[in-house]
Short mmCIF file of C-alpha atoms and ligand atoms in Angstrom, two decimals:
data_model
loop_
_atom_site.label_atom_id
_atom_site.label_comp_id
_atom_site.label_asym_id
_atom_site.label_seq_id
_atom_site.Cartn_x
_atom_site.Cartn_y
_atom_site.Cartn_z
CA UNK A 246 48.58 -182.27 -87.47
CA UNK A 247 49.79 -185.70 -88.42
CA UNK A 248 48.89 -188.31 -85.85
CA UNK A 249 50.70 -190.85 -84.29
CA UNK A 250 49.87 -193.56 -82.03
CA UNK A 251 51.43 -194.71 -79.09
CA UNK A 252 50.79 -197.87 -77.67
CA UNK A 253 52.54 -199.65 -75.28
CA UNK A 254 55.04 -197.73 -75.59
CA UNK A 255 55.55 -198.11 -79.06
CA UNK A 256 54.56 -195.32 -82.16
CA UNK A 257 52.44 -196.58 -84.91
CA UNK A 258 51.69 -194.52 -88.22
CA UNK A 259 48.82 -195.12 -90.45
CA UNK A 260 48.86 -198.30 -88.11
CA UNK A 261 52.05 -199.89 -88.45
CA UNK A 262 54.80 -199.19 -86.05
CA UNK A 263 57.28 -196.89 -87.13
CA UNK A 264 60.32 -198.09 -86.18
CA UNK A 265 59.86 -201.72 -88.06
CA UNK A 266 59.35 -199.21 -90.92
CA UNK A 267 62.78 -197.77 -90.59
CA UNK A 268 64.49 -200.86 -90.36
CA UNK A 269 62.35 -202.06 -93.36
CA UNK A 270 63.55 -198.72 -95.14
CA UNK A 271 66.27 -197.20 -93.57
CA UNK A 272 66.33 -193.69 -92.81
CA UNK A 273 65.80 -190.82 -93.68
CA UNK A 274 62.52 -191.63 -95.20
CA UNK A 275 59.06 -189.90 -96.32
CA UNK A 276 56.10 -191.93 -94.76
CA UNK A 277 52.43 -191.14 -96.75
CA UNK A 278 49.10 -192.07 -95.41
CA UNK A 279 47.09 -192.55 -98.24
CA UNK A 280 43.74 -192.92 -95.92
CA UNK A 281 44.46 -188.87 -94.52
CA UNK A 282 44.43 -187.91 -98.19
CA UNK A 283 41.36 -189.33 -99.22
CA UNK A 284 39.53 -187.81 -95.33
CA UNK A 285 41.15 -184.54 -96.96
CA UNK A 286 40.29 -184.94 -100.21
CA UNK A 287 36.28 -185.95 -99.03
CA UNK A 288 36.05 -183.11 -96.93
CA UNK A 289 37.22 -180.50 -99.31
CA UNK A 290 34.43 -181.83 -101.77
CA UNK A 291 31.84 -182.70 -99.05
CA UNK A 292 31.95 -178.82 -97.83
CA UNK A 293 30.34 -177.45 -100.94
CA UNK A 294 26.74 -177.88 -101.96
CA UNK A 295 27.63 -177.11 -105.52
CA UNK A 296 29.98 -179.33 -107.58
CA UNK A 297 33.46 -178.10 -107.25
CA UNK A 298 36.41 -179.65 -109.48
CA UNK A 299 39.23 -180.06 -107.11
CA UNK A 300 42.81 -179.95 -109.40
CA UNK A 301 45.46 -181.27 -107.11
CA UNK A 302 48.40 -178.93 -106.96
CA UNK A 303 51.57 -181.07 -108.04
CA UNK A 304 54.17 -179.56 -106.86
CA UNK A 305 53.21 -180.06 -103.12
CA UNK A 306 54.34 -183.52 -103.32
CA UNK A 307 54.70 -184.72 -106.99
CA UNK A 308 55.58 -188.51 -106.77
CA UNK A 309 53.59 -190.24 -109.65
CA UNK A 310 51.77 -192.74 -107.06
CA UNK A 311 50.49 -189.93 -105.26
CA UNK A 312 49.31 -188.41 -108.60
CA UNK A 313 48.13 -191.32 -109.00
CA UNK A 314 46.02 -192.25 -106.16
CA UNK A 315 44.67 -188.85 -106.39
CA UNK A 316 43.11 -189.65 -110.06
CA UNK A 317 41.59 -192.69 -108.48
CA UNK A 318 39.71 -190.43 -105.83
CA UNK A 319 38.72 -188.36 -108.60
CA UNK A 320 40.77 -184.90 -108.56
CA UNK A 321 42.22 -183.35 -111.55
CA UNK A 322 45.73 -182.00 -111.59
CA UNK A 323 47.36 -178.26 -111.51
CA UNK A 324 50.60 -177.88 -112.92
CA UNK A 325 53.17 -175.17 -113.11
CA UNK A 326 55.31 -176.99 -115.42
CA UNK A 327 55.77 -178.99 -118.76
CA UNK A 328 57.40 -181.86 -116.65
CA UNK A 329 54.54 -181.57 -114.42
CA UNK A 330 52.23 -181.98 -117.29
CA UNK A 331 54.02 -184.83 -118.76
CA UNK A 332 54.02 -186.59 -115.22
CA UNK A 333 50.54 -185.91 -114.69
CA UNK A 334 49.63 -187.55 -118.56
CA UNK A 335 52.44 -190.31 -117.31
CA UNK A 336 50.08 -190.68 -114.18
CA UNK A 337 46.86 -191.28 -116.00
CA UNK A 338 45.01 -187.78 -116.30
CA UNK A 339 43.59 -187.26 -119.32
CA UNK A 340 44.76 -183.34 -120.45
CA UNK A 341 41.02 -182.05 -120.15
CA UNK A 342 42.20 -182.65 -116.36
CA UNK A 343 45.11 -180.91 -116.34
CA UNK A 344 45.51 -176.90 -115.91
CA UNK A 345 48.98 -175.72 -116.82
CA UNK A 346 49.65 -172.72 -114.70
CA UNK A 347 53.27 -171.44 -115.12
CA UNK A 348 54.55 -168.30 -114.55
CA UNK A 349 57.65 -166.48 -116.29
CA UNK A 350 57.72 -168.94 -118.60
CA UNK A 351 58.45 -169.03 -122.60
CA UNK A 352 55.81 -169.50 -125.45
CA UNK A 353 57.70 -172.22 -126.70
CA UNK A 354 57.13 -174.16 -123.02
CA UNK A 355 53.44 -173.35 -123.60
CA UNK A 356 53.04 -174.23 -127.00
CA UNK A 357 54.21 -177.45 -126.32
CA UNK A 358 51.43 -177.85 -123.35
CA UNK A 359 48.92 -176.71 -126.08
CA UNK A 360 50.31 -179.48 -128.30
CA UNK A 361 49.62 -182.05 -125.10
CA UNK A 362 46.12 -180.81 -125.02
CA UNK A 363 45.75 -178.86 -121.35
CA UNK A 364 44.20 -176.20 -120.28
CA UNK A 365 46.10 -173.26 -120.64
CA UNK A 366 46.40 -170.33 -118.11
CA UNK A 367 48.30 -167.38 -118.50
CA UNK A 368 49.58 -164.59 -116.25
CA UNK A 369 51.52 -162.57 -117.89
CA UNK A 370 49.59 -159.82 -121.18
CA UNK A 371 52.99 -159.91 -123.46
CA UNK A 372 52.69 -163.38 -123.04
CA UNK A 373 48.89 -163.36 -123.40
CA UNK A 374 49.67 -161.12 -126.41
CA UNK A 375 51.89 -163.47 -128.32
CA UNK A 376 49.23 -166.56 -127.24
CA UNK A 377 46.67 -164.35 -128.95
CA UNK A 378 49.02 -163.94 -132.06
CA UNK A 379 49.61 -167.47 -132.38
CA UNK A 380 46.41 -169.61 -131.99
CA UNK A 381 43.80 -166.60 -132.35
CA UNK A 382 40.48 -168.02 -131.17
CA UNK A 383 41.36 -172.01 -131.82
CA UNK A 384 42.84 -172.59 -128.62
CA UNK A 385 40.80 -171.62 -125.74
CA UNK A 386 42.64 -170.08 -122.49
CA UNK A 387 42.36 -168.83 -118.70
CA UNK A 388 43.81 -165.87 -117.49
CA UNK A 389 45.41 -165.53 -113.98
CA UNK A 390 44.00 -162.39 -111.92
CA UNK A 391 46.00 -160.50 -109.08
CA UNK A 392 43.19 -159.41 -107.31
CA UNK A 393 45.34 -157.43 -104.87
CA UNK A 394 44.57 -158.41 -101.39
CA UNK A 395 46.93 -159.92 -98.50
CA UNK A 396 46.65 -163.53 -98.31
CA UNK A 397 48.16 -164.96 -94.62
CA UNK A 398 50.57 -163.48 -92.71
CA UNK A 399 53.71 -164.46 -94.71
CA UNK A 400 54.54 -162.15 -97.62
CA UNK A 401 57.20 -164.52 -99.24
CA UNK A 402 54.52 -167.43 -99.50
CA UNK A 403 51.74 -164.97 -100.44
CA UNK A 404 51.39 -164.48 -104.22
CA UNK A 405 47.98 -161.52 -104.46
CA UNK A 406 49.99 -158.64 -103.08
CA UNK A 407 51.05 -155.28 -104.93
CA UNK A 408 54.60 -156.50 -105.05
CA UNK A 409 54.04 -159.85 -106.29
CA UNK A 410 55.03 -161.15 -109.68
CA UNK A 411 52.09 -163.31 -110.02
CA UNK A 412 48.90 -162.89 -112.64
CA UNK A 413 47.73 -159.93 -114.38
CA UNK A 414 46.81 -157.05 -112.11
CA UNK A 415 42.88 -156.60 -111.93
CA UNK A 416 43.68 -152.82 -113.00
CA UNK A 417 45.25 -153.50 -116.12
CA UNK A 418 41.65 -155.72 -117.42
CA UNK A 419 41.08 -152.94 -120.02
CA UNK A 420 44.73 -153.32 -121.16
CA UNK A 421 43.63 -157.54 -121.22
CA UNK A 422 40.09 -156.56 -123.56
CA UNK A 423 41.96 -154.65 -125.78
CA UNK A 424 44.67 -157.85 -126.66
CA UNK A 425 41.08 -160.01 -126.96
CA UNK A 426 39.64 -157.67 -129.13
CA UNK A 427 42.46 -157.49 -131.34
CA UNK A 428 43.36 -161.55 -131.47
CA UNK A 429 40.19 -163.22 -130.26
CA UNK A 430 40.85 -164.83 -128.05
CA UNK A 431 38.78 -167.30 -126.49
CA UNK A 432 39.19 -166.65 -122.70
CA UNK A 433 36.85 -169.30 -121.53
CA UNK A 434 38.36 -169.40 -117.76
CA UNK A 435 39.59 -166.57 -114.94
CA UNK A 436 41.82 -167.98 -112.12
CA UNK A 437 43.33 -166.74 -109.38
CA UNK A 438 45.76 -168.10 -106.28
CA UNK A 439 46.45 -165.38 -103.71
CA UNK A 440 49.22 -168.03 -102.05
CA UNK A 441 49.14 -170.32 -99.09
CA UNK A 442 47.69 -169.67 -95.66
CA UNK A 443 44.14 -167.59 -95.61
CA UNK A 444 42.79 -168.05 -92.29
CA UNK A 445 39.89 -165.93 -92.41
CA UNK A 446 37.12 -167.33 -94.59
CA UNK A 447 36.25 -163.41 -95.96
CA UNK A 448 39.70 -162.48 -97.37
CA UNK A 449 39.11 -165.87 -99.63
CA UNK A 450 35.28 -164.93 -100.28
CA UNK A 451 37.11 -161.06 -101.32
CA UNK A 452 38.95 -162.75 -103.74
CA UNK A 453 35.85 -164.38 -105.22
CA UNK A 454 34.01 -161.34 -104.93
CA UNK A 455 36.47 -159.42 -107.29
CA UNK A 456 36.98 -162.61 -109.55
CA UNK A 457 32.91 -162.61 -110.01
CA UNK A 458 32.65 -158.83 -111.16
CA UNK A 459 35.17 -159.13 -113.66
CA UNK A 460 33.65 -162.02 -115.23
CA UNK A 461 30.76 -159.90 -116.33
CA UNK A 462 33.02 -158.74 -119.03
CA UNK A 463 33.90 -162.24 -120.07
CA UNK A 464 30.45 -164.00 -121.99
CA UNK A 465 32.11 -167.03 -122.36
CA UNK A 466 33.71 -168.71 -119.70
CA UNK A 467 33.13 -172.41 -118.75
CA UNK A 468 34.64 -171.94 -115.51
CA UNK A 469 36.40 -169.96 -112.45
CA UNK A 470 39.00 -171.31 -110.70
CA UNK A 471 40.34 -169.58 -106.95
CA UNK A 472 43.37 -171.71 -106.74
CA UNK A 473 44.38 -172.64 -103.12
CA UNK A 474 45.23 -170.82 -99.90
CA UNK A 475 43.61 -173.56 -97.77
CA UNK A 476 45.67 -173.26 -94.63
CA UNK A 477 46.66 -176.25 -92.98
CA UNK A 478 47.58 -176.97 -89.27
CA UNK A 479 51.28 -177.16 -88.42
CA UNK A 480 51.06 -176.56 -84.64
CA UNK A 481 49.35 -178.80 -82.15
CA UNK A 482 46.83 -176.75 -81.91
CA UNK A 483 47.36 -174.24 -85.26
CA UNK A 484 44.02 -172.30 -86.43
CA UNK A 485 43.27 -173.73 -90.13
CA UNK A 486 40.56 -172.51 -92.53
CA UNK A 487 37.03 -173.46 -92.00
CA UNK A 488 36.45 -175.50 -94.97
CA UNK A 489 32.98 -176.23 -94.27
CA UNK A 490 32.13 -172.37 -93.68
CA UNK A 491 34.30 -171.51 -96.78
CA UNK A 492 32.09 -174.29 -98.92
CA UNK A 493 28.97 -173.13 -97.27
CA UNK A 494 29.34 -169.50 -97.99
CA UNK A 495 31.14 -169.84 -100.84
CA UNK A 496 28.29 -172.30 -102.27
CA UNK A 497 25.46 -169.70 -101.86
CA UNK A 498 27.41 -167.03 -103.20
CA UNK A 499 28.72 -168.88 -106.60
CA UNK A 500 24.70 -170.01 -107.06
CA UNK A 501 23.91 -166.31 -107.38
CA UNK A 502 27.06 -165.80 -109.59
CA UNK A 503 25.91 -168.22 -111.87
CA UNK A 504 22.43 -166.97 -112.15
CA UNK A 505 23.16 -163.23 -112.72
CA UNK A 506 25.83 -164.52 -115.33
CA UNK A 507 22.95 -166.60 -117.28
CA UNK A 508 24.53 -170.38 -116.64
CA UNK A 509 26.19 -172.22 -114.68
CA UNK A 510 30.22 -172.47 -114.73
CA UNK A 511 32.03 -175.11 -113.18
CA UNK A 512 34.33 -174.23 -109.95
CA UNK A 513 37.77 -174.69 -109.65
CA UNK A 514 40.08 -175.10 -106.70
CA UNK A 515 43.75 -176.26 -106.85
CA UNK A 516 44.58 -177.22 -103.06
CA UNK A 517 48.06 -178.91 -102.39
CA UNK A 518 48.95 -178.68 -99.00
CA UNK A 519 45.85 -179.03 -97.69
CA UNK A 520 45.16 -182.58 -99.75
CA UNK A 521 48.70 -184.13 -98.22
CA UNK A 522 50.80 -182.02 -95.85
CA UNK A 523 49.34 -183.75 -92.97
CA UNK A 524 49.64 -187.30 -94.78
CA UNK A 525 52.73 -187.14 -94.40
CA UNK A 526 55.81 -188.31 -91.79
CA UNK A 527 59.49 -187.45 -92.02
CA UNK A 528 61.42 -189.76 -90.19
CA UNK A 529 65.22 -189.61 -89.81
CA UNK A 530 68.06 -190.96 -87.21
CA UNK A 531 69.47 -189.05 -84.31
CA UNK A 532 73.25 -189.17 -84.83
CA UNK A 533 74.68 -187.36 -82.32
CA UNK A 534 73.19 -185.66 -79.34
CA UNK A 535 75.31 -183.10 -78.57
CA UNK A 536 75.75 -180.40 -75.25
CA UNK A 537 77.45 -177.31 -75.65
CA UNK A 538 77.30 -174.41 -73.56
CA UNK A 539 74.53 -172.95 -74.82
CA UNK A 540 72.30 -175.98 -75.45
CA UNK A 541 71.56 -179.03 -76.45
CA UNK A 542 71.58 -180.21 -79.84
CA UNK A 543 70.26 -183.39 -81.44
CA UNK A 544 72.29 -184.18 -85.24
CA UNK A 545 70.06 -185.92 -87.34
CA UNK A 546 70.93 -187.98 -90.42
CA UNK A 547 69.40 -185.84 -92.77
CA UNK A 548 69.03 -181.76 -92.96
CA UNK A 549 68.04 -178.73 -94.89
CA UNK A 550 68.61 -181.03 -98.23
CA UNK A 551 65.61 -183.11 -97.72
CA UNK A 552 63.51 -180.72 -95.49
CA UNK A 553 63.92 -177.29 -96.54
CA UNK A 554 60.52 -175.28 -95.56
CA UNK A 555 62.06 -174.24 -91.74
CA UNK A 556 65.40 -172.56 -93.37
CA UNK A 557 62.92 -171.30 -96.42
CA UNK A 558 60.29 -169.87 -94.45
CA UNK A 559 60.56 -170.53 -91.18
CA UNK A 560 58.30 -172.91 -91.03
CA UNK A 561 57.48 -174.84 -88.18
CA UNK A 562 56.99 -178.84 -87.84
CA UNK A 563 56.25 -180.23 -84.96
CA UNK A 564 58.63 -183.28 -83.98
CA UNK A 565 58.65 -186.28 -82.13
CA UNK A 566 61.22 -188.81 -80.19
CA UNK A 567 59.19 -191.92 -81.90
CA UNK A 568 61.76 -194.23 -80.09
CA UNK A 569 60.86 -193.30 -76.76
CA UNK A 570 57.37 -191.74 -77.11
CA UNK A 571 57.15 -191.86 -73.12
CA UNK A 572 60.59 -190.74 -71.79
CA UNK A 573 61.35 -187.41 -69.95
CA UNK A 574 60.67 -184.11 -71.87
CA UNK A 575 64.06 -181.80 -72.43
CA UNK A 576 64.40 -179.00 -74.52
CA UNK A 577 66.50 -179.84 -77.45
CA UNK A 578 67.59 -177.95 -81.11
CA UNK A 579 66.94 -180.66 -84.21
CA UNK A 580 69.76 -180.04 -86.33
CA UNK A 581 70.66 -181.34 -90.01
CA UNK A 582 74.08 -182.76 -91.04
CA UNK A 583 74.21 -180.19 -93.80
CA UNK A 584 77.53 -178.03 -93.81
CA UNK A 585 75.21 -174.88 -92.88
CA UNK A 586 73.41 -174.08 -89.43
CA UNK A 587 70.49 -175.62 -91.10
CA UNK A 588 67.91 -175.77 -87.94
CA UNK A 589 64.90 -178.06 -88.46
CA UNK A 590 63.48 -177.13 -84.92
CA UNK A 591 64.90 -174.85 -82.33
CA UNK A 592 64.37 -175.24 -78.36
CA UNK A 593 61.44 -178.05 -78.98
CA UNK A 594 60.77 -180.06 -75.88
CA UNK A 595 61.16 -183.82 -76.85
CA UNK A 596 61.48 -187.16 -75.32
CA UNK A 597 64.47 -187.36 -73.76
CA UNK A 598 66.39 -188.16 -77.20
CA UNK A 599 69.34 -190.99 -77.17
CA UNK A 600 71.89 -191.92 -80.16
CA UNK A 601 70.10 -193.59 -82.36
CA UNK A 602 66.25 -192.86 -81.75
CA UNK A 603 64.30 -192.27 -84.64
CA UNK A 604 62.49 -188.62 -84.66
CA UNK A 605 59.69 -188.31 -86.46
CA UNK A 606 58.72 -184.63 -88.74
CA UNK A 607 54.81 -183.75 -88.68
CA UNK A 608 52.81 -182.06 -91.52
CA UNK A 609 55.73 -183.22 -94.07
CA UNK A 610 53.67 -184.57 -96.91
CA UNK A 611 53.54 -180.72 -98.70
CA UNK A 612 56.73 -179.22 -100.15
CA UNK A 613 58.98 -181.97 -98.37
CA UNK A 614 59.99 -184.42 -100.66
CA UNK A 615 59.37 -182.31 -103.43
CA UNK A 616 61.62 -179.62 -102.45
CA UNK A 617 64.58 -182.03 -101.96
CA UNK A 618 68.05 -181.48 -102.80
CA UNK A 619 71.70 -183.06 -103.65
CA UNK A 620 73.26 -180.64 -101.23
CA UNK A 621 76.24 -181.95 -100.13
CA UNK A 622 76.76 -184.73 -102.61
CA UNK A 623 73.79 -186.19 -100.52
CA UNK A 624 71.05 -189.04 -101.87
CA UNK A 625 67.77 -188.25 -101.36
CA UNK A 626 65.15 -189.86 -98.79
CA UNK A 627 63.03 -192.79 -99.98
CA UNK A 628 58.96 -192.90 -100.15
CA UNK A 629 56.85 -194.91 -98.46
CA UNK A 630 52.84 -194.70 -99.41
CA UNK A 631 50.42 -196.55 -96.91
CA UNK A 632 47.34 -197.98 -98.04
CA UNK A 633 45.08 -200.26 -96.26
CA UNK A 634 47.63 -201.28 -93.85
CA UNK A 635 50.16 -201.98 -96.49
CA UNK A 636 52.95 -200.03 -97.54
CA UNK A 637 54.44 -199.46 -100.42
CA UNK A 638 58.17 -198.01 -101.23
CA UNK A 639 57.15 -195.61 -104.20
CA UNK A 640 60.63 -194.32 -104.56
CA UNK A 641 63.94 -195.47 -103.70
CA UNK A 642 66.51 -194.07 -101.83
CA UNK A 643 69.24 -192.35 -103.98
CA UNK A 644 72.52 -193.83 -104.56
CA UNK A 645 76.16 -192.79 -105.70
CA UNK A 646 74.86 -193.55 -109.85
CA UNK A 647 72.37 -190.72 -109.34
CA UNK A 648 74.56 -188.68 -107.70
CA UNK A 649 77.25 -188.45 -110.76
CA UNK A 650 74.55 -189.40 -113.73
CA UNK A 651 74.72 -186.16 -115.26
CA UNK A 652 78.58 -185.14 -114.41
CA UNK A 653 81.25 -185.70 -117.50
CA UNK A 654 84.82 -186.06 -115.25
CA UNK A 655 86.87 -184.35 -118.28
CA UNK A 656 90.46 -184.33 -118.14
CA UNK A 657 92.47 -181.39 -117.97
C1 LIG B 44 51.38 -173.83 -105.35
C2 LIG B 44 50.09 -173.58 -106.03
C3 LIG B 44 48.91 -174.11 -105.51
C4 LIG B 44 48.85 -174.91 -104.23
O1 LIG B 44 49.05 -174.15 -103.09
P1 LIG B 44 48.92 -174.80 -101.63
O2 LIG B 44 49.24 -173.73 -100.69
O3 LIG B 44 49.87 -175.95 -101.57
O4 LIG B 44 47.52 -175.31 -101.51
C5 LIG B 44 47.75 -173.88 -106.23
N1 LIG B 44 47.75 -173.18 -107.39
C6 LIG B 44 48.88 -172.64 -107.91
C7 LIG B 44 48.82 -171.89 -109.18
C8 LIG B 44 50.09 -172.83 -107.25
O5 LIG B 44 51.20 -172.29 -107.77
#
């Protein structure tokens, strides 16, 4: 879980004290510890005894210094989008770095990541069958597996089920050979992502397991990729995945992979959350703190616009009173000032909370920011990234310009 320090009483965040950031800032604001991603980051690649190529999931927090502090520690990127492509390129990856995985999209959308030089995974066999059609054997491509099995408990954040509109089902492979055969195709990668949230270090070596035996029928790969899943710790004291156990086991068993398949591929993983959900801090204002008859509400100057993952999924993020990191515990409901019940945190037991104190969002560095909204007519939060003791405002708050940019006010 994120950390923060409290000393005398007074919270401190990647070591400087929150609440000068806020004034610095203003509020509501994303705060990034650059030094938790690299620990991350480190670990990840420290767990494995063979050389894995970690591809940083963009969309988990997509602001082009992040992107770009993660090409300094040495990751590649995964992308779902052509935007996310063109940010990643606009970030400094080189498109050899870069794996475009979109899903539902149009050939024209990945014809124009072919013409920006990435690497190319598809999930879909019409649209694997019109890739085939168009660029034969001259542009090499990965195709994205459903292996079938249960990733985590949540089914709306878990992508390998029997319902799930991700990848190509692992029973339709002969259907896959026969659109090779006929266009030949160069399938030179396999991938798949069963979602977020595997505890158990066996469901993610199952996955492997059925990734490995299908790639018997594939001579030329250069590489496999198993996505994410990495499950990170949102409670106190939340069960995540044992990434040295996964890289352990997972190490021995790709080594005997590689030899029955003749060489050696490279390995693939495409972790977001688990690279910066921790790193991050959401910190917003308490407006109001309100008593009705049935509890106790705290009104925050921010809401479901600019943290949407509780109202999405019910996700839970633990929060703090930063102001008074030593008062009284009550029980309180963290509310948003969106025009909908939009709950960030029901019956939570907080420092007693005044008008005014600044409450601080855990685990907010994945799918915050990123997920952000307009709702409302409302800007959206600035960044902050901390490095070294310094920090740096990597996006600005939103004003009333970006709000009507795009609007034409036509008269009637
Ligand atoms: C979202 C996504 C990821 C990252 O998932 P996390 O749970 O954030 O680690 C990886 N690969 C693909 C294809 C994705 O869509």
């Amino acid at each position: 879980m994120t950390p923060i320090e409290v000393k005398d009483n007074k919270s401190y965040f990647a070591n400087l004290p929150i609440e000068e950031l806020a004034s610095k800032y203003g509020t509501p604001t994303y705060l990034y510890d650059a030094a938790i991603i690299e620990k991350k980051y480190k670990q990840l690649r420290e767990a494995f005894k063979v050389k894995i190529n970690i591809k940083y999931a963009a969309k988990a927090l997509s602001n082009i210094s992040v992107l770009k502090f993660m090409k300094k520690l040495g990751a590649g990127l995964d992308t779902v989008s052509i935007q996310e492509v063109e940010l990643g390129l606009q970030a400094g990856f080189s498109p050899e770095e870069i794996i475009y995985t979109p899903n539902c999209v149009s050939i024209e959308e990945v014809s124009a990541a072919v013409d920006k030089g990435v690497i190319i995974n598809i999930d879909n066999i019409p649209l694997l069958e019109q890739f085939g059609h168009k660029y034969g054997s001259s542009v090499p491509v990965c195709i994205r597996i459903n292996p079938h099995i249960m990733a985590g408990g949540n089914y709306e954040i878990s992508t390998g089920h029997i319902d799930s509109k991700f990848g190509i089902s692992i029973h339709q492979m002969r259907h896959v050979q026969r659109v090779i055969q006929h266009t030949k195709l160069d399938v030179k990668g396999l991938h798949m992502h069963t979602g977020s949230d595997i505890l158990d270090v066996d469901v993610f070596l199952r996955g492997a397991e059925i990734l490995f035996e299908i790639a018997e029928d594939f001579p030329d790969l250069n590489f496999i990729d198993l996505g994410s899943g990495f499950k990170v710790s949102y409670w106190n004291d939340d069960n995540t995945t044992d990434v040295a156990e996964l890289g352990k086991k997972l190490s021995e068993r790709f080594k005997v992979f590689c030899s029955s398949y003749g060489r050696d591929l490279e390995l693939f993983f495409e972790p977001g959350k688990y690279l910066v959900s921790e790193a991050g801090l959401f910190i917003a204002k308490a407006n109001v703190v309100k008593q009705t008859t049935a509890t106790v509400f705290v009104g925050l100057d921010t809401g479901m616009n600019h943290l949407l993952r509780p109202k999405l999924y019910n996700a839970h993020h633990e929060v703090s009173n930063v102001s008074y990191p030593q008062g009284i515990e009550r029980i309180y409901s963290v509310v948003g000032y969106i025009c909908e019940s939009d709950t960030l945190a029901a019956d939570r037991k907080l420092n007693e909370v005044n008008e005014g104190d600044l409450i601080a969002f855990h685990n907010a560095g994945a799918y915050g920011m990123s997920m952000a909204s307009n709702y409302n007519s409302r800007f959206r939060p600035a960044e902050v990234l901390i490095y070294k003791g310094k920090d740096y405002l990597i996006r600005k708050r939103e004003d009333m310009e970006d709000i009507t940019r795009n609007m034409i006010a036509v008269d009637l």
